[in-house]
Amino acid sequence: MTYLNQFDLSLWLMCDSYYHQHQTLCIQLQDEHQVNVNLLLLSLWLDKQGYLLTPTDWSQMKDEVHHWEERVLLPYRKLRKLSKNSLIEGEYQQMLEVELMLERKSQALILHKLRQLPHEGQSSNLNVFLDLYRLDADEYQQLAA
């Protein structure tokens, strides 16, 4: 079985597990540095698989995902956050569910792009990915543990 077939089987389940282990740090990186959490989690998973991408591949994937999210997901997330105090709990939960659906669409876009990339990188995906945001990977090595 190739890596690309394995992506469908375990990728987002494992990323969800990583997210729950590092939720606070993931949200902090998202809020303070606009880090794409799905891509961050993907970098961790790919490192564990030994599937290294090049800095160019990471940059292209980040740009493509950001372009889609900027048009769809991020405006919706902003609306949900602004609406929090004016909605009843059930309505707010519905908004969260729609946002989760949009996150899954982002994950599908990421998976589609990932299938097009060879694994020719020379360095840790986490290091390369964090460097795109000008973050020092040494400060975030607890993510790789």
Short mmCIF file of N, CA and C in Angstrom, two decimals:
data_model
loop_
_atom_site.label_atom_id
_atom_site.label_comp_id
_atom_site.label_asym_id
_atom_site.label_seq_id
_atom_site.Cartn_x
_atom_site.Cartn_y
_atom_site.Cartn_z
N MET A 1 0.85 -1.18 0.00
CA MET A 1 0.00 0.00 0.00
C MET A 1 0.90 1.24 0.00
N THR A 2 0.60 2.20 -0.85
CA THR A 2 1.42 3.41 -0.92
C THR A 2 1.03 4.38 0.17
N TYR A 3 1.92 5.35 0.38
CA TYR A 3 1.61 6.41 1.34
C TYR A 3 0.28 7.07 0.99
N LEU A 4 0.06 7.31 -0.29
CA LEU A 4 -1.13 8.06 -0.69
C LEU A 4 -2.40 7.32 -0.32
N ASN A 5 -2.41 6.01 -0.39
CA ASN A 5 -3.58 5.26 0.04
C ASN A 5 -3.72 5.30 1.55
N GLN A 6 -2.61 5.26 2.25
CA GLN A 6 -2.66 5.31 3.71
C GLN A 6 -3.19 6.65 4.21
N PHE A 7 -2.99 7.72 3.45
CA PHE A 7 -3.48 9.02 3.87
C PHE A 7 -4.97 8.96 4.16
N ASP A 8 -5.72 8.29 3.31
CA ASP A 8 -7.16 8.20 3.50
C ASP A 8 -7.52 7.45 4.77
N LEU A 9 -6.72 6.47 5.14
CA LEU A 9 -7.07 5.59 6.25
C LEU A 9 -6.85 6.20 7.62
N SER A 10 -5.76 6.93 7.80
CA SER A 10 -5.43 7.34 9.16
C SER A 10 -5.11 8.82 9.36
N LEU A 11 -4.91 9.51 8.30
CA LEU A 11 -4.41 10.88 8.40
C LEU A 11 -5.20 11.75 9.37
N TRP A 12 -6.48 11.98 9.12
CA TRP A 12 -7.20 12.95 9.94
C TRP A 12 -7.58 12.38 11.30
N LEU A 13 -7.69 11.07 11.40
CA LEU A 13 -7.90 10.48 12.74
C LEU A 13 -6.70 10.74 13.64
N MET A 14 -5.51 10.54 13.10
CA MET A 14 -4.31 10.78 13.89
C MET A 14 -4.12 12.27 14.16
N CYS A 15 -4.42 13.09 13.17
CA CYS A 15 -4.29 14.54 13.37
C CYS A 15 -5.25 15.02 14.45
N ASP A 16 -6.42 14.44 14.51
CA ASP A 16 -7.37 14.78 15.56
C ASP A 16 -6.79 14.42 16.93
N SER A 17 -6.13 13.29 17.00
CA SER A 17 -5.48 12.87 18.25
C SER A 17 -4.37 13.85 18.63
N TYR A 18 -3.54 14.25 17.65
CA TYR A 18 -2.49 15.23 17.92
C TYR A 18 -3.09 16.54 18.41
N TYR A 19 -4.19 16.93 17.78
CA TYR A 19 -4.84 18.19 18.16
C TYR A 19 -5.27 18.15 19.63
N HIS A 20 -5.88 17.06 20.04
CA HIS A 20 -6.34 16.97 21.43
C HIS A 20 -5.17 16.97 22.42
N GLN A 21 -4.03 16.43 22.01
CA GLN A 21 -2.85 16.44 22.87
C GLN A 21 -2.26 17.84 23.01
N HIS A 22 -2.40 18.65 21.96
CA HIS A 22 -1.74 19.97 21.92
C HIS A 22 -2.72 21.09 21.60
N GLN A 23 -3.95 20.95 22.01
CA GLN A 23 -5.00 21.88 21.62
C GLN A 23 -4.67 23.33 21.99
N THR A 24 -4.22 23.56 23.21
CA THR A 24 -3.93 24.93 23.66
C THR A 24 -2.86 25.58 22.79
N LEU A 25 -1.78 24.85 22.54
CA LEU A 25 -0.70 25.39 21.72
C LEU A 25 -1.15 25.60 20.27
N CYS A 26 -1.94 24.69 19.75
CA CYS A 26 -2.45 24.84 18.38
C CYS A 26 -3.29 26.11 18.24
N ILE A 27 -4.18 26.32 19.19
CA ILE A 27 -5.02 27.52 19.15
C ILE A 27 -4.18 28.78 19.32
N GLN A 28 -3.19 28.71 20.20
CA GLN A 28 -2.29 29.85 20.40
C GLN A 28 -1.56 30.19 19.09
N LEU A 29 -1.03 29.19 18.42
CA LEU A 29 -0.33 29.42 17.16
C LEU A 29 -1.28 29.96 16.10
N GLN A 30 -2.50 29.47 16.08
CA GLN A 30 -3.50 29.96 15.13
C GLN A 30 -3.85 31.42 15.41
N ASP A 31 -4.11 31.74 16.67
CA ASP A 31 -4.55 33.09 17.02
C ASP A 31 -3.42 34.12 16.95
N GLU A 32 -2.24 33.74 17.39
CA GLU A 32 -1.13 34.71 17.47
C GLU A 32 -0.31 34.81 16.20
N HIS A 33 -0.25 33.73 15.41
CA HIS A 33 0.62 33.72 14.24
C HIS A 33 -0.09 33.31 12.95
N GLN A 34 -1.42 33.13 13.02
CA GLN A 34 -2.24 32.74 11.88
C GLN A 34 -1.77 31.41 11.25
N VAL A 35 -1.23 30.53 12.10
CA VAL A 35 -0.80 29.21 11.64
C VAL A 35 -2.03 28.39 11.28
N ASN A 36 -1.98 27.72 10.17
CA ASN A 36 -3.05 26.83 9.76
C ASN A 36 -2.89 25.53 10.55
N VAL A 37 -3.82 25.28 11.44
CA VAL A 37 -3.72 24.13 12.34
C VAL A 37 -3.77 22.81 11.57
N ASN A 38 -4.61 22.71 10.54
CA ASN A 38 -4.65 21.48 9.76
C ASN A 38 -3.28 21.17 9.15
N LEU A 39 -2.61 22.19 8.62
CA LEU A 39 -1.29 21.97 8.04
C LEU A 39 -0.24 21.68 9.12
N LEU A 40 -0.37 22.32 10.25
CA LEU A 40 0.53 22.03 11.37
C LEU A 40 0.43 20.56 11.76
N LEU A 41 -0.79 20.09 11.94
CA LEU A 41 -1.01 18.69 12.32
C LEU A 41 -0.54 17.74 11.22
N LEU A 42 -0.77 18.14 9.97
CA LEU A 42 -0.29 17.33 8.85
C LEU A 42 1.24 17.20 8.90
N SER A 43 1.92 18.29 9.21
CA SER A 43 3.39 18.23 9.27
C SER A 43 3.86 17.22 10.33
N LEU A 44 3.16 17.17 11.45
CA LEU A 44 3.51 16.21 12.50
C LEU A 44 3.28 14.79 12.02
N TRP A 45 2.14 14.56 11.38
CA TRP A 45 1.81 13.22 10.91
C TRP A 45 2.79 12.76 9.84
N LEU A 46 3.10 13.66 8.90
CA LEU A 46 4.03 13.29 7.83
C LEU A 46 5.42 12.98 8.38
N ASP A 47 5.85 13.73 9.40
CA ASP A 47 7.14 13.43 10.02
C ASP A 47 7.15 12.02 10.61
N LYS A 48 6.07 11.65 11.25
CA LYS A 48 5.99 10.31 11.85
C LYS A 48 5.97 9.21 10.78
N GLN A 49 5.52 9.57 9.57
CA GLN A 49 5.49 8.61 8.46
C GLN A 49 6.81 8.60 7.69
N GLY A 50 7.69 9.56 7.98
CA GLY A 50 8.93 9.67 7.22
C GLY A 50 8.71 10.18 5.80
N TYR A 51 7.64 10.93 5.60
CA TYR A 51 7.25 11.46 4.30
C TYR A 51 7.56 12.95 4.31
N LEU A 52 8.75 13.32 3.82
CA LEU A 52 9.23 14.69 3.92
C LEU A 52 8.93 15.47 2.65
N LEU A 53 8.37 16.66 2.83
CA LEU A 53 8.08 17.56 1.72
C LEU A 53 9.12 18.67 1.68
N THR A 54 9.28 19.25 0.52
CA THR A 54 10.24 20.34 0.36
C THR A 54 9.63 21.66 0.85
N PRO A 55 10.47 22.65 1.15
CA PRO A 55 9.94 23.97 1.51
C PRO A 55 9.02 24.55 0.42
N THR A 56 9.35 24.32 -0.84
CA THR A 56 8.51 24.82 -1.94
C THR A 56 7.14 24.15 -1.90
N ASP A 57 7.11 22.84 -1.66
CA ASP A 57 5.83 22.13 -1.57
C ASP A 57 4.99 22.68 -0.43
N TRP A 58 5.61 22.90 0.71
CA TRP A 58 4.87 23.43 1.87
C TRP A 58 4.34 24.83 1.57
N SER A 59 5.15 25.63 0.93
CA SER A 59 4.72 27.00 0.61
C SER A 59 3.53 26.99 -0.35
N GLN A 60 3.59 26.14 -1.37
CA GLN A 60 2.48 26.05 -2.32
C GLN A 60 1.22 25.56 -1.64
N MET A 61 1.36 24.54 -0.81
CA MET A 61 0.18 23.99 -0.14
C MET A 61 -0.42 25.03 0.81
N LYS A 62 0.42 25.71 1.56
CA LYS A 62 -0.05 26.75 2.47
C LYS A 62 -0.80 27.84 1.70
N ASP A 63 -0.24 28.28 0.59
CA ASP A 63 -0.86 29.34 -0.20
C ASP A 63 -2.21 28.91 -0.77
N GLU A 64 -2.29 27.70 -1.31
CA GLU A 64 -3.54 27.22 -1.88
C GLU A 64 -4.63 27.07 -0.83
N VAL A 65 -4.27 26.51 0.30
CA VAL A 65 -5.24 26.32 1.37
C VAL A 65 -5.67 27.67 1.93
N HIS A 66 -4.71 28.57 2.11
CA HIS A 66 -5.04 29.90 2.64
C HIS A 66 -5.99 30.64 1.70
N HIS A 67 -5.75 30.52 0.41
CA HIS A 67 -6.62 31.21 -0.55
C HIS A 67 -8.07 30.73 -0.40
N TRP A 68 -8.27 29.42 -0.29
CA TRP A 68 -9.62 28.89 -0.12
C TRP A 68 -10.21 29.32 1.22
N GLU A 69 -9.44 29.16 2.28
CA GLU A 69 -9.94 29.49 3.62
C GLU A 69 -10.23 30.97 3.77
N GLU A 70 -9.44 31.79 3.13
CA GLU A 70 -9.65 33.24 3.20
C GLU A 70 -10.99 33.64 2.60
N ARG A 71 -11.41 32.90 1.58
CA ARG A 71 -12.68 33.20 0.92
C ARG A 71 -13.87 32.58 1.63
N VAL A 72 -13.69 31.45 2.33
CA VAL A 72 -14.83 30.70 2.86
C VAL A 72 -14.76 30.51 4.38
N LEU A 73 -13.77 29.80 4.85
CA LEU A 73 -13.71 29.41 6.26
C LEU A 73 -13.47 30.58 7.20
N LEU A 74 -12.48 31.40 6.92
CA LEU A 74 -12.13 32.46 7.87
C LEU A 74 -13.25 33.49 8.06
N PRO A 75 -13.93 33.92 6.99
CA PRO A 75 -15.07 34.83 7.22
C PRO A 75 -16.17 34.18 8.06
N TYR A 76 -16.40 32.89 7.83
CA TYR A 76 -17.42 32.20 8.62
C TYR A 76 -16.99 32.10 10.08
N ARG A 77 -15.72 31.78 10.32
CA ARG A 77 -15.21 31.69 11.69
C ARG A 77 -15.36 33.03 12.41
N LYS A 78 -15.06 34.10 11.70
CA LYS A 78 -15.19 35.43 12.29
C LYS A 78 -16.65 35.71 12.63
N LEU A 79 -17.56 35.38 11.73
CA LEU A 79 -18.99 35.57 11.98
C LEU A 79 -19.44 34.76 13.20
N ARG A 80 -18.98 33.51 13.28
CA ARG A 80 -19.36 32.68 14.44
C ARG A 80 -18.89 33.31 15.74
N LYS A 81 -17.66 33.78 15.76
CA LYS A 81 -17.12 34.39 16.98
C LYS A 81 -17.88 35.66 17.34
N LEU A 82 -18.23 36.46 16.35
CA LEU A 82 -18.98 37.69 16.60
C LEU A 82 -20.40 37.40 17.07
N SER A 83 -20.95 36.27 16.64
CA SER A 83 -22.34 35.91 16.95
C SER A 83 -22.49 35.22 18.30
N LYS A 84 -21.41 34.81 18.91
CA LYS A 84 -21.47 33.96 20.09
C LYS A 84 -22.39 34.51 21.17
N ASN A 85 -22.30 35.79 21.46
CA ASN A 85 -23.08 36.37 22.56
C ASN A 85 -24.53 36.69 22.19
N SER A 86 -24.88 36.60 20.92
CA SER A 86 -26.24 36.92 20.52
C SER A 86 -27.05 35.70 20.05
N LEU A 87 -26.49 34.52 20.23
CA LEU A 87 -27.19 33.30 19.84
C LEU A 87 -27.46 32.42 21.05
N ILE A 88 -28.54 31.66 20.96
CA ILE A 88 -28.76 30.67 22.02
C ILE A 88 -27.80 29.50 21.76
N GLU A 89 -27.59 28.69 22.79
CA GLU A 89 -26.59 27.63 22.72
C GLU A 89 -26.78 26.72 21.51
N GLY A 90 -28.00 26.30 21.22
CA GLY A 90 -28.26 25.41 20.10
C GLY A 90 -27.87 26.02 18.76
N GLU A 91 -28.16 27.31 18.61
CA GLU A 91 -27.81 27.99 17.36
C GLU A 91 -26.29 28.10 17.22
N TYR A 92 -25.64 28.41 18.34
CA TYR A 92 -24.18 28.51 18.31
C TYR A 92 -23.57 27.14 17.99
N GLN A 93 -24.11 26.08 18.53
CA GLN A 93 -23.61 24.72 18.24
C GLN A 93 -23.77 24.41 16.77
N GLN A 94 -24.87 24.85 16.17
CA GLN A 94 -25.07 24.63 14.74
C GLN A 94 -23.99 25.35 13.93
N MET A 95 -23.64 26.56 14.37
CA MET A 95 -22.58 27.30 13.68
C MET A 95 -21.25 26.55 13.81
N LEU A 96 -20.99 26.00 14.99
CA LEU A 96 -19.76 25.23 15.18
C LEU A 96 -19.73 24.01 14.26
N GLU A 97 -20.87 23.37 14.09
CA GLU A 97 -20.95 22.20 13.21
C GLU A 97 -20.68 22.58 11.75
N VAL A 98 -21.20 23.72 11.32
CA VAL A 98 -20.93 24.19 9.96
C VAL A 98 -19.44 24.50 9.81
N GLU A 99 -18.86 25.13 10.81
CA GLU A 99 -17.43 25.42 10.75
C GLU A 99 -16.61 24.14 10.67
N LEU A 100 -17.02 23.13 11.41
CA LEU A 100 -16.33 21.83 11.35
C LEU A 100 -16.45 21.23 9.94
N MET A 101 -17.61 21.37 9.31
CA MET A 101 -17.78 20.89 7.95
C MET A 101 -16.82 21.63 7.01
N LEU A 102 -16.68 22.93 7.20
CA LEU A 102 -15.76 23.71 6.37
C LEU A 102 -14.31 23.28 6.63
N GLU A 103 -13.99 22.94 7.86
CA GLU A 103 -12.66 22.43 8.18
C GLU A 103 -12.41 21.13 7.43
N ARG A 104 -13.41 20.28 7.36
CA ARG A 104 -13.28 19.01 6.63
C ARG A 104 -13.06 19.28 5.13
N LYS A 105 -13.70 20.31 4.62
CA LYS A 105 -13.47 20.69 3.21
C LYS A 105 -12.02 21.13 3.03
N SER A 106 -11.50 21.87 3.98
CA SER A 106 -10.08 22.26 3.93
C SER A 106 -9.19 21.03 3.94
N GLN A 107 -9.54 20.06 4.77
CA GLN A 107 -8.75 18.84 4.84
C GLN A 107 -8.80 18.08 3.52
N ALA A 108 -9.94 18.08 2.86
CA ALA A 108 -10.04 17.42 1.56
C ALA A 108 -9.15 18.12 0.53
N LEU A 109 -9.12 19.45 0.57
CA LEU A 109 -8.25 20.21 -0.33
C LEU A 109 -6.79 19.87 -0.05
N ILE A 110 -6.43 19.80 1.22
CA ILE A 110 -5.06 19.46 1.60
C ILE A 110 -4.71 18.07 1.10
N LEU A 111 -5.58 17.12 1.29
CA LEU A 111 -5.34 15.75 0.86
C LEU A 111 -5.18 15.68 -0.66
N HIS A 112 -6.01 16.41 -1.37
CA HIS A 112 -5.90 16.45 -2.83
C HIS A 112 -4.53 16.99 -3.25
N LYS A 113 -4.11 18.07 -2.63
CA LYS A 113 -2.80 18.66 -2.96
C LYS A 113 -1.68 17.71 -2.55
N LEU A 114 -1.79 17.09 -1.42
CA LEU A 114 -0.75 16.18 -0.92
C LEU A 114 -0.52 15.03 -1.89
N ARG A 115 -1.58 14.54 -2.49
CA ARG A 115 -1.46 13.43 -3.45
C ARG A 115 -0.64 13.81 -4.68
N GLN A 116 -0.50 15.10 -4.92
CA GLN A 116 0.24 15.57 -6.09
C GLN A 116 1.72 15.79 -5.81
N LEU A 117 2.13 15.67 -4.55
CA LEU A 117 3.50 16.02 -4.16
C LEU A 117 4.37 14.79 -3.92
N PRO A 118 5.58 14.80 -4.45
CA PRO A 118 6.51 13.72 -4.14
C PRO A 118 7.09 13.95 -2.75
N HIS A 119 7.63 12.91 -2.16
CA HIS A 119 8.28 13.11 -0.86
C HIS A 119 9.79 13.16 -1.08
N GLU A 120 10.24 14.39 -1.35
CA GLU A 120 11.65 14.62 -1.68
C GLU A 120 12.30 15.60 -0.72
N GLY A 121 11.65 15.87 0.41
CA GLY A 121 12.20 16.83 1.36
C GLY A 121 13.43 16.28 2.06
N GLN A 122 14.17 17.19 2.65
CA GLN A 122 15.41 16.84 3.34
C GLN A 122 15.37 17.15 4.82
N SER A 123 14.32 17.80 5.27
CA SER A 123 14.26 18.27 6.65
C SER A 123 12.89 17.96 7.25
N SER A 124 12.82 18.02 8.55
CA SER A 124 11.56 17.79 9.26
C SER A 124 10.46 18.69 8.71
N ASN A 125 9.31 18.10 8.45
CA ASN A 125 8.17 18.89 7.97
C ASN A 125 7.77 19.96 8.98
N LEU A 126 7.81 19.62 10.27
CA LEU A 126 7.46 20.60 11.30
C LEU A 126 8.38 21.81 11.21
N ASN A 127 9.68 21.57 11.09
CA ASN A 127 10.63 22.68 11.00
C ASN A 127 10.38 23.53 9.77
N VAL A 128 10.19 22.88 8.63
CA VAL A 128 9.96 23.60 7.37
C VAL A 128 8.65 24.39 7.46
N PHE A 129 7.61 23.75 7.99
CA PHE A 129 6.31 24.41 8.08
C PHE A 129 6.37 25.63 8.99
N LEU A 130 6.93 25.48 10.18
CA LEU A 130 7.01 26.61 11.11
C LEU A 130 7.86 27.74 10.55
N ASP A 131 8.86 27.39 9.76
CA ASP A 131 9.70 28.41 9.14
C ASP A 131 8.90 29.29 8.17
N LEU A 132 7.84 28.74 7.57
CA LEU A 132 6.98 29.55 6.71
C LEU A 132 6.35 30.71 7.46
N TYR A 133 6.17 30.54 8.76
CA TYR A 133 5.58 31.57 9.61
C TYR A 133 6.64 32.33 10.40
N ARG A 134 7.89 32.06 10.06
CA ARG A 134 9.04 32.69 10.72
C ARG A 134 9.07 32.36 12.22
N LEU A 135 8.71 31.12 12.53
CA LEU A 135 8.72 30.64 13.91
C LEU A 135 9.89 29.69 14.10
N ASP A 136 10.53 29.78 15.25
CA ASP A 136 11.66 28.92 15.58
C ASP A 136 11.14 27.56 16.02
N ALA A 137 11.41 26.54 15.25
CA ALA A 137 10.89 25.19 15.53
C ALA A 137 11.38 24.68 16.88
N ASP A 138 12.53 25.12 17.34
CA ASP A 138 13.04 24.66 18.63
C ASP A 138 12.10 25.03 19.77
N GLU A 139 11.36 26.12 19.61
CA GLU A 139 10.42 26.55 20.65
C GLU A 139 9.16 25.69 20.71
N TYR A 140 8.96 24.85 19.69
CA TYR A 140 7.72 24.09 19.60
C TYR A 140 7.96 22.58 19.44
N GLN A 141 9.13 22.13 19.89
CA GLN A 141 9.45 20.71 19.74
C GLN A 141 8.55 19.80 20.56
N GLN A 142 7.85 20.35 21.56
CA GLN A 142 6.91 19.52 22.33
C GLN A 142 5.81 18.97 21.43
N LEU A 143 5.56 19.63 20.30
CA LEU A 143 4.57 19.13 19.35
C LEU A 143 5.00 17.79 18.75
N ALA A 144 6.29 17.64 18.55
CA ALA A 144 6.81 16.43 17.90
C ALA A 144 6.95 15.26 18.85
N ALA A 145 6.76 15.50 20.12
CA ALA A 145 6.95 14.42 21.11
C ALA A 145 5.82 13.43 21.09
#
